[in-house]
mmCIF file of C-alpha atoms and ligand atoms in Angstrom:
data_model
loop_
_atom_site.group_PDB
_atom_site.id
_atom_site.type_symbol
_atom_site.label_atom_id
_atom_site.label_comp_id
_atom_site.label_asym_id
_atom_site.label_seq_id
_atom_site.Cartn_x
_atom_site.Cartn_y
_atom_site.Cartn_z
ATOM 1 C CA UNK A 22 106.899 66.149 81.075
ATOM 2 C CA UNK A 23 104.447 69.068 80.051
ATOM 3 C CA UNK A 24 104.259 71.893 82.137
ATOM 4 C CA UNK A 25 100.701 72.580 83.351
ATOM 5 C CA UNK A 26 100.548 76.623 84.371
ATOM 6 C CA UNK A 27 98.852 76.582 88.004
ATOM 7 C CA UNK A 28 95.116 77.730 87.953
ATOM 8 C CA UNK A 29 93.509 79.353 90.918
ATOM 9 C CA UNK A 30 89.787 80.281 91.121
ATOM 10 C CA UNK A 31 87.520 81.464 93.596
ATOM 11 C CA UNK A 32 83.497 80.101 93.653
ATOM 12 C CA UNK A 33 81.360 82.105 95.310
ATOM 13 C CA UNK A 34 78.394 80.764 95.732
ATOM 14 C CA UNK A 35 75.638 82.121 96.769
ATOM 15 C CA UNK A 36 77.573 85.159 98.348
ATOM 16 C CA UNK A 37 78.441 88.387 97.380
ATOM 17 C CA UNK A 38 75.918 91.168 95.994
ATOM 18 C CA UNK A 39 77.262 93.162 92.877
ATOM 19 C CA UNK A 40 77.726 95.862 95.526
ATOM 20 C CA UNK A 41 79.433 93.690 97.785
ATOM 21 C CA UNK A 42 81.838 92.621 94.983
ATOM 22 C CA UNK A 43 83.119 95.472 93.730
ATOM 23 C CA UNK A 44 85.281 96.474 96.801
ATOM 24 C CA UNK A 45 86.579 92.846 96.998
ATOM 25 C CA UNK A 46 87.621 92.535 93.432
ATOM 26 C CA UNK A 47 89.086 96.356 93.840
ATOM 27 C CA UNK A 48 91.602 95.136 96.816
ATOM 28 C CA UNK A 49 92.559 91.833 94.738
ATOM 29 C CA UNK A 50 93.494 93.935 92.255
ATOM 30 C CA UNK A 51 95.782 96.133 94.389
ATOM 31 C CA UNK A 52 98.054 93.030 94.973
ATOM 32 C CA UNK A 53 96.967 90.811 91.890
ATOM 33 C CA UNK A 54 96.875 93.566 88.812
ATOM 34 C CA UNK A 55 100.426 92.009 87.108
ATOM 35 C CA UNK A 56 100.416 89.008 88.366
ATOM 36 C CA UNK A 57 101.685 85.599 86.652
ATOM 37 C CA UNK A 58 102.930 83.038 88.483
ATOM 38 C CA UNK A 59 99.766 81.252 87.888
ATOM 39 C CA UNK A 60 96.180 81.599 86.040
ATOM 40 C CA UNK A 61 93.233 83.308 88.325
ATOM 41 C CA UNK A 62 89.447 82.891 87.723
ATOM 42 C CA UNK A 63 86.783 84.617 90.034
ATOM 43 C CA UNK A 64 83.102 82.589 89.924
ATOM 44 C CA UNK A 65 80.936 85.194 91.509
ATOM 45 C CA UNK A 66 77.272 84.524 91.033
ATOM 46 C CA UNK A 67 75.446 85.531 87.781
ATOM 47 C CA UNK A 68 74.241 88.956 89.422
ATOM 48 C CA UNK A 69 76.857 89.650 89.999
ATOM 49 C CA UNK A 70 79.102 89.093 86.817
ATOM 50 C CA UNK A 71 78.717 92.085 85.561
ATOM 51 C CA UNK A 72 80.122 93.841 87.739
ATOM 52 C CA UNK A 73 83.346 91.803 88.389
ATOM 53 C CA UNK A 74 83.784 91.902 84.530
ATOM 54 C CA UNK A 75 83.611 95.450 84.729
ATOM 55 C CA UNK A 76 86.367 95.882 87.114
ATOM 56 C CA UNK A 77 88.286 93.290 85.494
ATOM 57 C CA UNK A 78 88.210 94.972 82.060
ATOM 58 C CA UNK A 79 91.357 96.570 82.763
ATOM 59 C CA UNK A 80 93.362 93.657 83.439
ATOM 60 C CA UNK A 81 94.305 90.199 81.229
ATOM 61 C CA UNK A 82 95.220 88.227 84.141
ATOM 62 C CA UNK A 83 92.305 87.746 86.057
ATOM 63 C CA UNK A 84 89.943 85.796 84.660
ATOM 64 C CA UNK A 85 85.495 86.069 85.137
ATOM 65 C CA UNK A 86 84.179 82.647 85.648
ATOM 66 C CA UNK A 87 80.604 81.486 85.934
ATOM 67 C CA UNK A 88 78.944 78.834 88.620
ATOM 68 C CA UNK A 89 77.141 77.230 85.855
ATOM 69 C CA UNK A 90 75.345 76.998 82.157
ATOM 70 C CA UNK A 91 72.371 75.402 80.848
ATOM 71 C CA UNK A 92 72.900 72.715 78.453
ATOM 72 C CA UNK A 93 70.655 73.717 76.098
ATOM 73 C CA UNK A 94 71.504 76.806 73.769
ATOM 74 C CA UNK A 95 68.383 78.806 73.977
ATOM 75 C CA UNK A 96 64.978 78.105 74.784
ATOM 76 C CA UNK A 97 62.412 78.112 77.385
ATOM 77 C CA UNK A 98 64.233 76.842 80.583
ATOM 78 C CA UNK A 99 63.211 79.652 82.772
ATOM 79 C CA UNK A 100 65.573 80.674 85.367
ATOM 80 C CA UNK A 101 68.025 78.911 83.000
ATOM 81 C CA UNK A 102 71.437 80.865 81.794
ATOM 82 C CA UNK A 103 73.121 79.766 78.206
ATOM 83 C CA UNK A 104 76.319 80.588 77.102
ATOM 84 C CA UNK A 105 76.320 82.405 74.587
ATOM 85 C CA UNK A 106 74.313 84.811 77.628
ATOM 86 C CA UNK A 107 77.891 84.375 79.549
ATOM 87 C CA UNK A 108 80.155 85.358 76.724
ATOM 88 C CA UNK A 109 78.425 88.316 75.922
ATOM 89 C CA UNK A 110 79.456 89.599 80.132
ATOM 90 C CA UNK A 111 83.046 88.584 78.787
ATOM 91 C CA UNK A 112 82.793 85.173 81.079
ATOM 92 C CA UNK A 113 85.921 82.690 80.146
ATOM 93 C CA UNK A 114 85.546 79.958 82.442
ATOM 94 C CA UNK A 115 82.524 78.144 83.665
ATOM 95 C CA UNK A 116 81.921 75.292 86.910
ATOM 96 C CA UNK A 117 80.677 72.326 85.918
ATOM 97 C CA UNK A 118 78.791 69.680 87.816
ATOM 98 C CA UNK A 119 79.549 71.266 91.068
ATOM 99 C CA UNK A 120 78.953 68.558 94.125
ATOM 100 C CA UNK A 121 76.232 70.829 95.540
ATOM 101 C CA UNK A 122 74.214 71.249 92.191
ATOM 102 C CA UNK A 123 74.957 66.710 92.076
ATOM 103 C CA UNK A 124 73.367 66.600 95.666
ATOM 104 C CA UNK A 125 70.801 69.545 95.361
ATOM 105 C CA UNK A 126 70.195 70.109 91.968
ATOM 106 C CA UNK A 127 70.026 66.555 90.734
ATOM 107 C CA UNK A 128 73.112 66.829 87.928
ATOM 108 C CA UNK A 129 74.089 63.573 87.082
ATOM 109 C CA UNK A 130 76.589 62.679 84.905
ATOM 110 C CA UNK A 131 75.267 62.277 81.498
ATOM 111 C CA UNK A 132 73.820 66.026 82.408
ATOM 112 C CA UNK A 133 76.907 67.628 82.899
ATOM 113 C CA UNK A 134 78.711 65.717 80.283
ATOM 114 C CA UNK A 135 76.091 67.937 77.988
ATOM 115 C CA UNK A 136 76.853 70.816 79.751
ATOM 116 C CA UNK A 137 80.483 70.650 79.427
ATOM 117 C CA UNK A 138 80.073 70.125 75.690
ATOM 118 C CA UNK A 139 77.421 73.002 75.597
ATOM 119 C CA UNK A 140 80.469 75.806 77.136
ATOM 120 C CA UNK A 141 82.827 73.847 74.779
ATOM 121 C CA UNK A 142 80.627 75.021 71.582
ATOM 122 C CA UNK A 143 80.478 78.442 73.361
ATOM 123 C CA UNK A 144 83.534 79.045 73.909
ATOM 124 C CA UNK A 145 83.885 79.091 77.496
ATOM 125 C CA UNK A 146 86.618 76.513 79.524
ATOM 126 C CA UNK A 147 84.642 74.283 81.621
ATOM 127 C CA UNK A 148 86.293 73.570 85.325
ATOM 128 C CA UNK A 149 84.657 70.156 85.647
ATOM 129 C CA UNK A 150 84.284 68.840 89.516
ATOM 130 C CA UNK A 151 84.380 65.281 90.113
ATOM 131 C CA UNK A 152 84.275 63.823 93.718
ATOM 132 C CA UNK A 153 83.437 61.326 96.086
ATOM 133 C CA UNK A 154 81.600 61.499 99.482
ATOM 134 C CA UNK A 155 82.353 60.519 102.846
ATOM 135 C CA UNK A 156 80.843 56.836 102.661
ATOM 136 C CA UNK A 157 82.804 56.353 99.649
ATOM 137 C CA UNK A 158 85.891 56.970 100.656
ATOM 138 C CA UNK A 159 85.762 55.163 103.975
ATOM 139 C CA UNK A 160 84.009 52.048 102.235
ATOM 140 C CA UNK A 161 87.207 52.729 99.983
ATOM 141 C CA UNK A 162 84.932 53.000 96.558
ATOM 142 C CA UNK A 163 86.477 56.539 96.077
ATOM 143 C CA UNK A 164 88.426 55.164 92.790
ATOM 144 C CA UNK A 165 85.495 53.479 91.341
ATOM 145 C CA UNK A 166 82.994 56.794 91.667
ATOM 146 C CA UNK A 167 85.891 58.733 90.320
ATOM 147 C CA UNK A 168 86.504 56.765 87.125
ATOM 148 C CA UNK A 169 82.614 56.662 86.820
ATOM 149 C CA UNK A 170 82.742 60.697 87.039
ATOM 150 C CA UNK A 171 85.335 60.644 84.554
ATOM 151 C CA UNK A 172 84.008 57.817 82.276
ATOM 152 C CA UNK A 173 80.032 59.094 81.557
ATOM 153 C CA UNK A 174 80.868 62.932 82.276
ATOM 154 C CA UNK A 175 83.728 63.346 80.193
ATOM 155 C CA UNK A 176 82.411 60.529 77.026
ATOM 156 C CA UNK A 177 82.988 61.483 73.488
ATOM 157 C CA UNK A 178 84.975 63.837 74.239
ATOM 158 C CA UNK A 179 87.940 64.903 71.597
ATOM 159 C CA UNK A 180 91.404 65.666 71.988
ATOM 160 C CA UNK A 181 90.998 69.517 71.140
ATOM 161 C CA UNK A 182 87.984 69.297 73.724
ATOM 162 C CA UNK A 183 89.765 68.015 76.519
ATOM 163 C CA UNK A 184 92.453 70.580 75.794
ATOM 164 C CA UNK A 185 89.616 73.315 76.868
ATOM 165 C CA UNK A 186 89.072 71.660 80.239
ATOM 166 C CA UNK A 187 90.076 71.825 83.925
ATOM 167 C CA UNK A 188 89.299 69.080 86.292
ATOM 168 C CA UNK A 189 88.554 70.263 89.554
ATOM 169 C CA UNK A 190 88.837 66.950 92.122
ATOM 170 C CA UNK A 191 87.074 67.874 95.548
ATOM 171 C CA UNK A 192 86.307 65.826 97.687
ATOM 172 C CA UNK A 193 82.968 66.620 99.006
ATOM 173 C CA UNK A 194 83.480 65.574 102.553
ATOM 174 C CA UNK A 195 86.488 68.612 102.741
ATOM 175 C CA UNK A 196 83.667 71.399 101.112
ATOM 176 C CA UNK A 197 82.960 73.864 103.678
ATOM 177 C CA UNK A 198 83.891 71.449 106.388
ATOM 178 C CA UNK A 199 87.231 72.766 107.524
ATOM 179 C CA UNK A 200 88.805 69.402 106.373
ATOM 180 C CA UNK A 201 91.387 68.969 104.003
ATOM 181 C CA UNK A 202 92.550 65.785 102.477
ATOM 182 C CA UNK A 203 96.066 65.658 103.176
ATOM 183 C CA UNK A 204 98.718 66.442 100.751
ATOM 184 C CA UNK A 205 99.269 63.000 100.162
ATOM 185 C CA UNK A 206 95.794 61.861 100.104
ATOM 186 C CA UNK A 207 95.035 64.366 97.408
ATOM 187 C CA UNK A 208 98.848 63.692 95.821
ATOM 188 C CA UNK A 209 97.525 60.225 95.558
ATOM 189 C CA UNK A 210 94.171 60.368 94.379
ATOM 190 C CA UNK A 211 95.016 63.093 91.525
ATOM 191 C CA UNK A 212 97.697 60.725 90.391
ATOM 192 C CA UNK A 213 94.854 58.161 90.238
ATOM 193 C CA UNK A 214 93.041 60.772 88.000
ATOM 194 C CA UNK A 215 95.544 61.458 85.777
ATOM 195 C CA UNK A 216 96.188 57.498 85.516
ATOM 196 C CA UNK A 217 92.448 57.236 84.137
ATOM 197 C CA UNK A 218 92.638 59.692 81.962
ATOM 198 C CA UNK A 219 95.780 58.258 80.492
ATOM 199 C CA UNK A 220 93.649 55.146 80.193
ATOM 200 C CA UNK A 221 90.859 56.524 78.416
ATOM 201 C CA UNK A 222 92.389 59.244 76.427
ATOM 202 C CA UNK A 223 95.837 59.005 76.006
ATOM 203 C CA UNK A 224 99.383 59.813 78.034
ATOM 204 C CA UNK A 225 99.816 63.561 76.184
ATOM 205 C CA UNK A 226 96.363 64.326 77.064
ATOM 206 C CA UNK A 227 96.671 63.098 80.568
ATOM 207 C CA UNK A 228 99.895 64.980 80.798
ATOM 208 C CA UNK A 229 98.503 68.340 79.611
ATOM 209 C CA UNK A 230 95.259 68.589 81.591
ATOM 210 C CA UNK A 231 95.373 70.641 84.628
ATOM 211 C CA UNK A 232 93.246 69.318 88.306
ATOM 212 C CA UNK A 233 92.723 71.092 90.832
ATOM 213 C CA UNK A 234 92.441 70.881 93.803
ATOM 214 C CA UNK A 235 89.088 71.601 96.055
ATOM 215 C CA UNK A 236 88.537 71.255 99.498
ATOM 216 C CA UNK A 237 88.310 73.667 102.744
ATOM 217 C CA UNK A 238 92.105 75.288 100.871
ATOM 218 C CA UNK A 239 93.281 78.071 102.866
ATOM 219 C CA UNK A 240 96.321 80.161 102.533
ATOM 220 C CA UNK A 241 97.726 78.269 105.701
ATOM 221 C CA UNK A 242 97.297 74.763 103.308
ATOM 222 C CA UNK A 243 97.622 75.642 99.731
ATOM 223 C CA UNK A 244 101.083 75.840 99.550
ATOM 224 C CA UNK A 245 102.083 71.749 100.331
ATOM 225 C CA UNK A 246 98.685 71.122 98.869
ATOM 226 C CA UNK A 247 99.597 72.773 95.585
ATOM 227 C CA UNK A 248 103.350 71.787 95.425
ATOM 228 C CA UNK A 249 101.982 68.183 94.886
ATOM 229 C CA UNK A 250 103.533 66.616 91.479
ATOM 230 C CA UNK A 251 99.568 65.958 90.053
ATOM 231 C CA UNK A 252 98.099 69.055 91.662
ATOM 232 C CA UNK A 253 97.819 71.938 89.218
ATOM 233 C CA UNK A 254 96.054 74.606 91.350
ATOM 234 C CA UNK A 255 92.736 75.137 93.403
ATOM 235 C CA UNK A 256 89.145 75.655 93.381
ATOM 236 C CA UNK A 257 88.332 77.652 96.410
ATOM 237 C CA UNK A 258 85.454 78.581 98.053
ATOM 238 C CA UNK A 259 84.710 79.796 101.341
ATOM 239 C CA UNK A 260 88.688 81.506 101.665
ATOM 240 C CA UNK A 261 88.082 83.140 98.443
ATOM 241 C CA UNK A 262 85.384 85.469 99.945
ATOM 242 C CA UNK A 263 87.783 87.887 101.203
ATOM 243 C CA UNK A 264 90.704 89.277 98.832
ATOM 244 C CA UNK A 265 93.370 88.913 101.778
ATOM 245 C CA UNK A 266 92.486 85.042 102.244
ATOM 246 C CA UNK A 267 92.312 85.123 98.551
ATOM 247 C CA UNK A 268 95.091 86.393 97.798
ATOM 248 C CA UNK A 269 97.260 84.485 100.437
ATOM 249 C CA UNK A 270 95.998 81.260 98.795
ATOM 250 C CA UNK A 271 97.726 82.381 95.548
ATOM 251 C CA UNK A 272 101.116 83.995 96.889
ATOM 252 C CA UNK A 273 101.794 81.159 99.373
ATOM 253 C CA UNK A 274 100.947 78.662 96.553
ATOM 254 C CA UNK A 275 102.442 80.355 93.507
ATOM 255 C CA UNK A 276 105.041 82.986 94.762
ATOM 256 C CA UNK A 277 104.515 86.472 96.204
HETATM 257 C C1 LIG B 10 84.086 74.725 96.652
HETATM 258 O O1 LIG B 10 82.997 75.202 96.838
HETATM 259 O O2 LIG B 10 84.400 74.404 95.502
HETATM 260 C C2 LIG B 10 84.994 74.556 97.792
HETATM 261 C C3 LIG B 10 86.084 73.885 97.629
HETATM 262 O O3 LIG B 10 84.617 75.148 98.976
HETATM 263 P P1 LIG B 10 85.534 75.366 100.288
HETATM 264 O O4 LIG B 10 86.865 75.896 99.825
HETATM 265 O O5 LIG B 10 84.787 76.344 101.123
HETATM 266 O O6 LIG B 10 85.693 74.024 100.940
#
């Protein structure tokens, strides 16, 4: 059985100035600076990147993550970010296909399959979010959309590629609702993941790649959440605003 190190990151959003950063990353690092019990990514937005790499420069365990990457490499997409733009701030990780940017930004698939390949060839590790919504889970179609997600956004893909990436299942009924999918409900639907990506790319690469969780996760829920046998960590939003919600995610989860 391989062991999968847990993986904790925060998205943003649209919140946080690089002012309004600063002092947030400053207390995590008052109770995070030596941590290990798991791996920790913060995804502020791209104004504010700088600054969170700044005050992470110090440290090797927190990791800077972006919200998103162009496809392309260069170019004239304006408003567009590449890359090789992120690597240069010292960005690591990068979300992927994101159920808001599906729903508002039009990302299909085949889109953020490129994209993934795109932070691949740049060196970043993509956390790729796959889903369902509320009608298709109660018209019980939630397997189907997932191996669809998984199928078209994650084709072509090689062994050494998939080794880059973390899954990030979220249901996008519990996103900023305040509703979790129970331990069990998640427990089973991220052993349906890892099923499908036995199917399509074999049992050691299924074994090795790390989902997360994502999904209203608050320090009160991570830990039964996260001590699931398929669930490797969590992509949190809306609790990862504040470092003490933040960081209670990641001690009740992973150890204080
Ligand atoms: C998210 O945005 O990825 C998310 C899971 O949000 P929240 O934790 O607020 O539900």
């Amino acid at each position: 059985m391989a062991h999968r190190k847990k993986i904790i990151a925060g998205n943003w959003k649209m919140n946080k100035t690089a002012t309004e950063a600063k002092p947030i990353v400053q207390d995590i690092l008052l109770e995070l600076k030596d941590y290990d019990n798991c791996d920790i990514v913060l995804c502020p937005p791209f104004t504010a990147l700088t600054a969170v790499s700044e005050a992470l420069s110090s440290v090797q365990n927190i990791r800077l993550g972006a919200q998103n990457v162009h496809q392309a490499a260069s170019g004239a997409y304006t408003g567009e970010i590449s890359a090789a733009m992120l690597r240069d701030l010292y960005v690591r990780y990068v979300i992927i296909g994101h159920s808001e940017r599906r729903q508002y930004c039009g990302e299909t698939n085949e889109i953020i399959r490129q994209k993934t390949k795109t932070a691949i060839g740049g060196s970043l590790k993509p956390i790729v979010c796959i889903g369902e919504t509320l009608t298709e889970r109660e018209e019980d179609r939630w397997k189907a959309v997932l191996t669809t997600q998984l199928e078209e956004g994650l084709a072509g893909f090689t062994e050494e590629d998939l080794a880059e990436i973390v899954l990030a299942y979220e249901p996008v009924w519990a996103i900023g609702t305040g509703k979790t999918a129970t331990p069990a409900q998640a427990q089973e639907t991220h052993a349906y993941i890892r099923t499908e990506l036995a199917r399509l790319f074999g049992q050691s690469t299924a074994d090795h790649m790390r989902i997360q969780y994502g999904g209203s996760v608050k320090a009160d829920n991570a830990k039964e959440l996260l001590n699931q046998p398929d669930i490797d960590g969590a992509l949190v939003g809306g609790a990862s605003l504040e470092a003490r919600s933040f960081v209670g995610i990641i001690k009740n989860a992973c150890g204080a």
